[in-house]
């Protein structure tokens, strides 16, 4: 188990053990007793079956958090008693306004990058704040610590609830250009910019149009929020009376493409989902946030029936947990709650939710040519999981002959244990592009 150096070939490391991942055909594929060769660029070069028995320890692909607000990490846990729009005015805007201060930003951004990485998030799609300089700092920290990330400078030229926290339209345009140029200029191998209109209610039409053109001209990712809460959907109808739907607002302003990811999407009509499918835009399902803020419950199977790409997000701090294991848990819970309300609803299997957290997230971010599973040619972004660490959260009864259990159902048991009660203690090592980034070294 673990890396060994390789001489005489172009491989840099060989990892051996059990590998659990998703493919397009199988939600969970288990490769027991397998060696994976990783080259000097951190990419998977080949898989080979060998004969080594490993018990409750396995590799799985790193998880993709398709929607998280790095700037909201310091007030995680506040979204339990207010609906979305009140919560934004009460907690979010006053704290995000503090991110003009580089010292404060550095402290919180370092914490969130390390915490999420330790919890197995090898790729994060981050909202920062409206401040360019400190958003660049978030990108620098992700690069240094070794997390793959899309980083967004938030754009908002309208904010009736908190007029101290917004930009003029020209400022938002200028700063977005500056942010993209400066971040691309850094040449970070793992970190890229993402255009980030906060959501339709906080942006005017000219700003949205500019952002759509900028995304297209530079072939850059876009992220925002959509149809999270009923009051928000009504507000969008009032603010954009010429648009047929919330989705139509983003469509009309050129913001939907295969590089677009929209968080929540609880109240989309079939027509809106069709637009998502046609444009290739994706959804970040954020179940913890949706329940905490009492926003809604997304029916993931309906989204999948429309062949819309979908991943999972923690949505810190609308969601109170910075862990993708929690997002997996909450996605299963939400799907079961929908089945309780309507027994005809198709409940998601835990295998399908595992796929959402890994391959699904990579597809949602249009990064599935690079990450998401252990296919040859992709980056080795991986977690080494030990389900039964001493003093960990999971006590496994070992009385049966483990070899017998292995042959019957152990890997599915182990995954179920991890998804129901595992935490960062079970994630013993984390790799991004073949580099071990957890445990942290002293320099990160
Ligand atoms: N909609 C607009 N901004 C936000 C935010 O910061 N969090 C959530 N959950 N929804 C939003
Ligand atoms: Zn959000």
Coordinates of C-alpha atoms and ligand atoms in Angstrom, one line a residue:
X1 CA 0.0 0.0 0.0
X2 CA 1.3 3.4 -0.9
X3 CA 3.9 4.7 -3.4
X4 CA 7.2 3.2 -4.3
X5 CA 9.8 4.8 -6.5
X6 CA 10.2 3.2 -9.8
X7 CA 13.5 3.0 -11.7
X8 CA 14.2 2.2 -15.3
X9 CA 10.8 3.3 -16.7
X10 CA 9.1 6.6 -17.3
X11 CA 6.9 5.9 -14.2
X12 CA 7.4 8.1 -11.2
X13 CA 5.4 6.1 -8.7
X14 CA 3.5 2.8 -8.5
X15 CA 0.5 2.6 -6.1
X16 CA -0.9 -0.7 -5.2
X17 CA -4.0 -1.9 -3.4
X18 CA -7.7 -1.8 -4.1
X19 CA -9.0 1.0 -6.3
X20 CA -12.7 2.0 -6.2
X21 CA -14.0 4.3 -8.8
X22 CA -16.8 5.0 -11.3
X23 CA -16.9 4.6 -15.0
X24 CA -19.5 5.6 -17.5
X25 CA -20.9 2.1 -17.4
X26 CA -20.6 1.2 -13.8
X27 CA -21.4 3.5 -10.8
X28 CA -18.9 1.6 -8.7
X29 CA -16.1 -0.5 -10.2
X30 CA -13.8 -2.2 -7.7
X31 CA -10.3 -3.1 -8.9
X32 CA -8.8 -5.4 -6.2
X33 CA -5.1 -6.2 -5.9
X34 CA -4.2 -3.7 -8.6
X35 CA -1.1 -1.6 -9.3
X36 CA -1.5 1.8 -10.8
X37 CA 1.5 3.4 -12.5
X38 CA 1.7 7.2 -12.3
X39 CA 4.1 9.1 -14.6
X40 CA 6.2 12.3 -13.9
X41 CA 3.3 14.5 -14.9
X42 CA 1.1 12.9 -12.2
X43 CA -1.0 11.0 -14.8
X44 CA -2.2 7.4 -14.7
X45 CA -0.1 5.4 -17.1
X46 CA -1.5 1.9 -16.6
X47 CA -3.3 -0.5 -14.3
X48 CA -2.2 -4.0 -13.5
X49 CA -3.8 -6.7 -11.4
X50 CA -1.4 -8.1 -8.8
X51 CA -1.9 -10.5 -6.0
X52 CA -1.7 -8.6 -2.8
X53 CA -4.5 -8.8 -0.2
X54 CA -5.4 -5.5 1.5
X55 CA -8.3 -5.4 3.9
X56 CA -10.3 -2.2 4.7
X57 CA -7.9 0.1 2.8
X58 CA -8.5 1.3 -0.7
X59 CA -7.9 4.1 -3.1
X60 CA -10.8 6.2 -4.5
X61 CA -10.8 9.2 -6.8
X62 CA -10.4 12.6 -5.1
X63 CA -13.7 14.3 -4.6
X64 CA -14.9 17.3 -6.5
X65 CA -16.7 20.1 -4.6
X66 CA -18.6 21.7 -7.4
X67 CA -19.8 24.7 -5.3
X68 CA -18.2 26.2 -2.2
X69 CA -17.8 29.8 -0.9
X70 CA -14.2 30.0 0.5
X71 CA -15.1 33.4 2.0
X72 CA -17.9 32.0 4.0
X73 CA -15.9 29.4 5.9
X74 CA -15.6 31.6 9.0
X75 CA -19.3 31.7 9.6
X76 CA -20.1 28.0 8.8
X77 CA -23.1 26.9 10.8
X78 CA -25.1 30.2 10.7
X79 CA -27.6 29.0 8.1
X80 CA -30.0 27.2 10.3
X81 CA -32.7 29.6 11.2
X82 CA -33.1 32.1 8.3
X83 CA -34.2 31.8 4.7
X84 CA -31.7 32.6 1.9
X85 CA -32.3 36.3 1.2
X86 CA -32.4 37.2 4.9
X87 CA -29.3 35.0 5.7
X88 CA -27.4 36.8 2.9
X89 CA -28.1 40.2 4.4
X90 CA -27.5 39.2 8.0
X91 CA -24.3 37.1 7.7
X92 CA -22.9 36.8 4.3
X93 CA -22.5 40.4 3.0
X94 CA -21.1 41.8 6.3
X95 CA -18.4 39.1 6.5
X96 CA -17.6 39.0 2.7
X97 CA -17.0 42.8 3.0
X98 CA -14.1 42.0 5.4
X99 CA -12.2 40.3 2.7
X100 CA -10.8 43.5 1.5
X101 CA -8.3 43.0 4.3
X102 CA -5.4 40.7 3.1
X103 CA -4.5 39.4 6.6
X104 CA -8.1 38.3 7.3
X105 CA -8.4 36.8 3.8
X106 CA -5.1 34.9 4.1
X107 CA -6.2 33.4 7.4
X108 CA -9.6 32.2 6.3
X109 CA -8.5 31.0 2.8
X110 CA -5.6 29.0 4.3
X111 CA -8.0 27.3 6.7
X112 CA -10.6 26.4 4.1
X113 CA -8.1 25.1 1.5
X114 CA -6.4 22.9 4.1
X115 CA -9.7 21.7 5.7
X116 CA -11.3 20.7 2.4
X117 CA -8.2 19.0 1.1
X118 CA -7.9 17.0 4.4
X119 CA -11.5 16.0 3.9
X120 CA -10.8 14.6 0.4
X121 CA -11.7 17.5 -1.9
X122 CA -9.0 17.4 -4.5
X123 CA -10.8 19.8 -6.8
X124 CA -12.8 22.8 -5.5
X125 CA -14.9 25.3 -7.4
X126 CA -14.7 28.4 -5.3
X127 CA -16.6 31.6 -4.9
X128 CA -14.3 34.2 -3.3
X129 CA -15.6 37.9 -2.9
X130 CA -15.7 41.0 -5.0
X131 CA -12.1 41.9 -4.1
X132 CA -9.6 41.1 -6.8
X133 CA -6.4 41.2 -4.7
X134 CA -7.6 38.8 -2.1
X135 CA -9.3 36.5 -4.6
X136 CA -5.8 36.2 -6.2
X137 CA -4.6 35.3 -2.8
X138 CA -7.0 32.3 -2.6
X139 CA -5.7 31.1 -6.0
X140 CA -2.1 31.4 -4.7
X141 CA -2.9 29.4 -1.5
X142 CA -4.7 26.6 -3.4
X143 CA -1.6 26.4 -5.7
X144 CA 0.8 26.3 -2.9
X145 CA -1.1 23.8 -0.8
X146 CA -1.7 21.7 -3.9
X147 CA -5.4 21.7 -4.4
X148 CA -6.9 21.8 -7.9
X149 CA -9.3 24.7 -8.1
X150 CA -11.4 27.0 -10.1
X151 CA -11.4 30.4 -8.4
X152 CA -14.0 33.1 -9.0
X153 CA -13.9 36.8 -8.2
X154 CA -17.6 37.6 -7.3
X155 CA -19.3 40.1 -9.6
X156 CA -22.3 42.2 -8.2
X157 CA -23.3 45.7 -9.3
X158 CA -26.7 45.6 -7.5
X159 CA -27.3 44.9 -3.8
X160 CA -30.3 46.6 -2.3
X161 CA -30.0 44.7 1.0
X162 CA -26.4 45.8 1.7
X163 CA -25.3 48.8 -0.4
X164 CA -21.8 48.8 1.2
X165 CA -21.0 45.5 -0.5
X166 CA -21.2 46.0 -4.3
X167 CA -19.3 47.4 -7.2
X168 CA -20.2 49.9 -9.9
X169 CA -20.9 48.2 -13.3
X170 CA -17.6 49.6 -14.8
X171 CA -15.6 48.5 -11.8
X172 CA -16.9 45.0 -11.9
X173 CA -16.1 44.7 -15.6
X174 CA -12.6 46.2 -15.2
X175 CA -11.8 44.1 -12.1
X176 CA -13.0 40.9 -13.9
X177 CA -10.7 41.5 -16.8
X178 CA -7.8 42.3 -14.4
X179 CA -8.5 39.2 -12.3
X180 CA -8.5 36.9 -15.4
X181 CA -5.4 38.4 -16.9
X182 CA -3.5 38.3 -13.6
X183 CA -4.5 34.8 -12.6
X184 CA -3.7 33.3 -16.1
X185 CA -0.4 35.2 -16.0
X186 CA 0.6 33.3 -12.8
X187 CA 0.7 30.0 -14.8
X188 CA -0.5 27.9 -11.9
X189 CA -0.8 24.4 -13.2
X190 CA -3.9 23.4 -11.1
X191 CA -5.7 26.7 -10.6
X192 CA -7.9 28.5 -13.2
X193 CA -10.2 31.5 -13.1
X194 CA -14.0 31.2 -13.3
X195 CA -16.4 34.0 -14.2
X196 CA -18.7 34.5 -11.2
X197 CA -21.8 36.7 -11.4
X198 CA -23.2 36.1 -7.8
X199 CA -26.7 35.5 -9.1
X200 CA -29.2 37.3 -11.4
X201 CA -30.6 39.5 -8.6
X202 CA -27.2 41.0 -7.8
X203 CA -26.3 41.8 -11.4
X204 CA -27.6 44.3 -14.0
X205 CA -28.2 43.3 -17.5
X206 CA -25.2 45.1 -18.9
X207 CA -22.9 43.4 -16.4
X208 CA -24.3 40.0 -17.2
X209 CA -23.9 40.6 -20.9
X210 CA -20.3 41.7 -20.5
X211 CA -19.6 38.6 -18.4
X212 CA -21.2 36.3 -21.0
X213 CA -19.0 37.8 -23.8
X214 CA -15.9 37.6 -21.6
X215 CA -16.5 33.9 -20.9
X216 CA -17.0 33.2 -24.6
X217 CA -14.1 35.2 -25.9
X218 CA -11.6 33.7 -23.4
X219 CA -13.2 30.2 -23.3
X220 CA -13.5 30.4 -19.5
X221 CA -15.7 28.7 -17.0
X222 CA -18.8 30.4 -15.5
X223 CA -20.5 29.8 -12.2
X224 CA -23.5 31.2 -10.4
X225 CA -26.7 30.3 -8.5
X226 CA -30.1 29.5 -10.0
X227 CA -33.6 28.7 -8.7
X228 CA -32.5 28.0 -5.1
X229 CA -35.5 29.4 -3.2
X230 CA -39.0 30.4 -4.2
X231 CA -38.7 34.1 -3.1
X232 CA -35.5 34.4 -5.1
X233 CA -37.3 32.9 -8.2
X234 CA -40.1 35.5 -7.8
X235 CA -37.6 38.3 -7.4
X236 CA -35.8 37.3 -10.7
X237 CA -39.2 37.4 -12.5
X238 CA -39.7 41.0 -11.2
X239 CA -36.2 42.1 -12.1
X240 CA -36.1 40.6 -15.5
X241 CA -39.7 40.8 -16.8
X242 CA -38.6 40.2 -20.4
X243 CA -37.1 36.8 -19.7
X244 CA -39.3 33.7 -19.8
X245 CA -37.6 32.0 -16.9
X246 CA -34.6 32.2 -14.5
X247 CA -32.7 30.0 -16.9
X248 CA -33.7 32.4 -19.8
X249 CA -31.9 35.3 -17.9
X250 CA -28.6 33.5 -18.1
X251 CA -29.2 32.1 -21.6
X252 CA -30.1 35.6 -23.0
X253 CA -26.9 37.0 -21.6
X254 CA -24.7 34.3 -23.1
X255 CA -23.8 32.7 -19.8
X256 CA -24.7 29.1 -20.5
X257 CA -22.2 26.7 -22.1
X258 CA -20.5 23.4 -21.4
X259 CA -18.2 25.3 -19.1
X260 CA -21.0 26.7 -16.9
X261 CA -22.0 25.3 -13.5
X262 CA -25.1 26.5 -11.7
X263 CA -25.7 25.8 -8.0
X264 CA -29.0 24.5 -6.6
X265 CA -31.6 24.4 -9.5
X266 CA -34.4 23.2 -7.2
X267 CA -37.3 24.7 -9.1
X268 CA -36.3 24.4 -12.8
X269 CA -39.1 23.5 -15.2
X270 CA -38.7 20.7 -17.8
X271 CA -38.1 23.5 -20.4
X272 CA -35.3 25.0 -18.3
X273 CA -33.7 21.5 -17.9
X274 CA -33.9 21.1 -21.7
X275 CA -32.0 24.4 -22.1
X276 CA -29.3 23.0 -19.7
X277 CA -29.0 19.9 -21.7
X278 CA -28.8 21.7 -25.0
X279 CA -26.2 24.2 -23.9
X280 CA -24.2 21.6 -21.9
X281 CA -24.5 23.6 -18.7
X282 CA -24.4 21.7 -15.5
X283 CA -25.9 21.7 -12.0
X284 CA -24.1 21.6 -8.6
X285 CA -26.5 19.9 -6.2
X286 CA -26.0 21.3 -2.7
X287 CA -28.2 19.2 -0.4
X288 CA -26.9 20.4 3.0
X289 CA -27.5 24.0 2.1
X290 CA -30.9 23.3 0.5
X291 CA -32.2 21.8 3.7
X292 CA -30.3 24.1 6.2
X293 CA -31.8 27.2 4.5
X294 CA -35.1 25.4 3.9
X295 CA -34.7 26.3 0.2
X296 CA -36.0 23.2 -1.5
X297 CA -35.2 19.6 -2.5
X298 CA -33.6 18.9 -5.9
X299 CA -34.8 15.7 -7.6
X300 CA -31.5 14.4 -9.0
X301 CA -33.1 11.5 -10.9
X302 CA -35.2 14.0 -12.8
X303 CA -32.1 16.0 -13.7
X304 CA -30.4 12.8 -14.8
X305 CA -33.4 11.8 -16.9
X306 CA -32.9 15.1 -18.8
X307 CA -29.3 14.1 -19.3
X308 CA -28.0 17.3 -17.6
X309 CA -24.5 17.0 -16.1
X310 CA -24.6 17.1 -12.3
X311 CA -22.1 17.1 -9.4
X312 CA -22.3 17.8 -5.7
X313 CA -21.4 20.9 -3.7
X314 CA -21.0 21.7 0.0
X315 CA -22.1 25.3 -0.6
X316 CA -20.3 26.4 2.6
X317 CA -21.7 28.3 4.4
X318 CA -25.3 27.8 3.3
X319 CA -24.2 24.2 4.0
X320 CA -22.7 23.7 7.4
X321 CA -20.1 21.0 6.5
X322 CA -17.0 21.6 4.4
X323 CA -16.8 17.8 3.7
X324 CA -17.9 16.0 0.5
X325 CA -18.6 12.9 2.6
X326 CA -21.3 15.0 4.2
X327 CA -22.6 16.1 0.8
X328 CA -22.8 12.5 -0.2
X329 CA -24.8 11.7 3.0
X330 CA -27.2 14.7 2.5
X331 CA -27.8 13.8 -1.2
X332 CA -28.8 10.3 -0.1
X333 CA -31.1 11.7 2.6
X334 CA -32.7 14.2 0.2
X335 CA -33.4 11.5 -2.3
X336 CA -34.9 9.3 0.4
X337 CA -37.1 12.2 1.7
X338 CA -38.4 12.6 -1.9
X339 CA -39.3 8.9 -2.0
X340 CA -41.1 9.2 1.4
X341 CA -43.2 12.0 -0.1
X342 CA -43.7 10.1 -3.3
X343 CA -43.1 6.4 -3.3
X344 CA -42.8 6.4 -7.1
X345 CA -39.7 8.6 -6.9
X346 CA -36.6 6.8 -7.9
X347 CA -34.2 6.8 -4.9
X348 CA -30.5 7.4 -5.7
X349 CA -28.3 4.5 -4.8
X350 CA -25.2 5.2 -2.7
X351 CA -23.2 4.0 -5.7
X352 CA -24.8 6.7 -7.9
X353 CA -24.1 9.3 -5.2
X354 CA -20.4 8.2 -5.1
X355 CA -20.2 8.8 -8.8
X356 CA -21.8 12.3 -8.4
X357 CA -19.0 13.2 -5.9
X358 CA -16.2 12.1 -8.2
X359 CA -16.8 11.5 -11.9
X360 CA -20.1 13.5 -11.9
X361 CA -18.3 16.5 -10.4
X362 CA -15.6 16.3 -13.0
X363 CA -18.2 16.2 -15.8
X364 CA -20.1 19.1 -14.2
X365 CA -16.9 21.2 -14.4
X366 CA -16.0 19.9 -17.8
X367 CA -12.8 18.5 -16.4
X368 CA -13.6 14.8 -17.0
X369 CA -10.9 14.6 -19.6
X370 CA -8.4 15.3 -16.8
X371 CA -9.9 13.9 -13.5
X372 CA -12.8 12.0 -12.0
X373 CA -11.6 8.3 -12.1
X374 CA -8.5 6.2 -12.6
X375 CA -8.8 6.0 -16.4
X376 CA -5.4 5.9 -18.2
X377 CA -4.3 9.4 -19.1
X378 CA -6.1 11.2 -16.4
X379 CA -4.4 12.8 -13.4
X380 CA -3.8 10.7 -10.3
X381 CA -6.1 12.7 -8.0
X382 CA -6.8 10.1 -5.3
X383 CA -7.6 9.4 -1.7
X384 CA -6.2 6.5 0.3
X385 CA -9.0 5.5 2.6
X386 CA -8.8 3.3 5.6
X387 CA -12.2 2.5 6.9
X388 CA -11.1 1.0 10.1
X389 CA -8.4 3.4 11.5
X390 CA -7.7 3.0 15.2
X391 CA -9.9 5.3 17.3
X392 CA -11.7 6.4 14.1
X393 CA -15.4 6.9 13.7
X394 CA -16.1 3.4 12.4
X395 CA -15.8 0.2 14.5
X396 CA -15.8 -2.8 12.2
X397 CA -16.5 -6.2 13.7
X398 CA -13.5 -8.4 12.5
X399 CA -14.6 -11.7 13.9
X400 CA -15.4 -13.3 10.5
X401 CA -12.6 -14.4 8.3
X402 CA -11.8 -11.2 6.4
X403 CA -11.0 -13.2 3.2
X404 CA -14.5 -14.7 3.2
X405 CA -15.9 -11.2 3.6
X406 CA -13.8 -9.8 0.9
X407 CA -15.1 -12.3 -1.6
X408 CA -18.7 -11.5 -0.7
X409 CA -19.5 -8.0 0.1
X410 CA -16.7 -6.2 1.8
X411 CA -16.1 -3.4 -0.6
X412 CA -19.7 -2.3 -0.7
X413 CA -19.8 -2.6 3.1
X414 CA -16.7 -0.5 3.3
X415 CA -18.1 2.2 1.1
X416 CA -21.3 2.2 3.0
X417 CA -19.4 2.6 6.2
X418 CA -17.4 5.5 4.8
X419 CA -20.4 7.3 3.4
X420 CA -22.6 6.8 6.5
X421 CA -20.1 7.6 9.3
X422 CA -16.7 8.2 7.9
X423 CA -14.8 11.5 8.3
X424 CA -11.3 12.9 7.6
X425 CA -9.7 10.4 10.0
X426 CA -10.5 7.8 7.4
X427 CA -8.7 9.7 4.6
X428 CA -5.1 8.9 5.4
X429 CA -3.5 10.3 2.3
X430 CA -4.5 12.7 -0.5
X431 CA -2.9 13.0 -3.9
X432 CA -3.4 15.7 -6.5
X433 CA -1.7 15.1 -9.9
X434 CA 0.4 12.4 -8.4
X435 CA 1.8 14.6 -5.6
X436 CA 1.0 13.6 -2.0
X437 CA -0.6 16.7 -0.5
X438 CA -2.0 15.2 2.8
X439 CA -0.5 14.7 5.3
X440 CA 0.6 18.3 4.8
X441 CA 4.3 19.1 4.7
X442 CA 5.6 22.0 6.8
X443 CA 6.0 24.3 3.8
X444 CA 2.3 24.3 2.7
Ligands
LIG1 N1 -27.3 33.2 -3.8 C1 -26.6 34.3 -4.0 N2 -25.5 34.3 -3.1 C2 -25.6 33.2 -2.4 C3 -24.7 32.7 -1.4 O1 -23.7 33.2 -1.0 N3 -25.1 31.4 -0.9 C4 -26.2 30.8 -1.3 N4 -26.5 29.6 -0.8 N5 -27.0 31.3 -2.3 C5 -26.7 32.5 -2.8
LIG2 ZN1 -23.6 29.2 -3.1

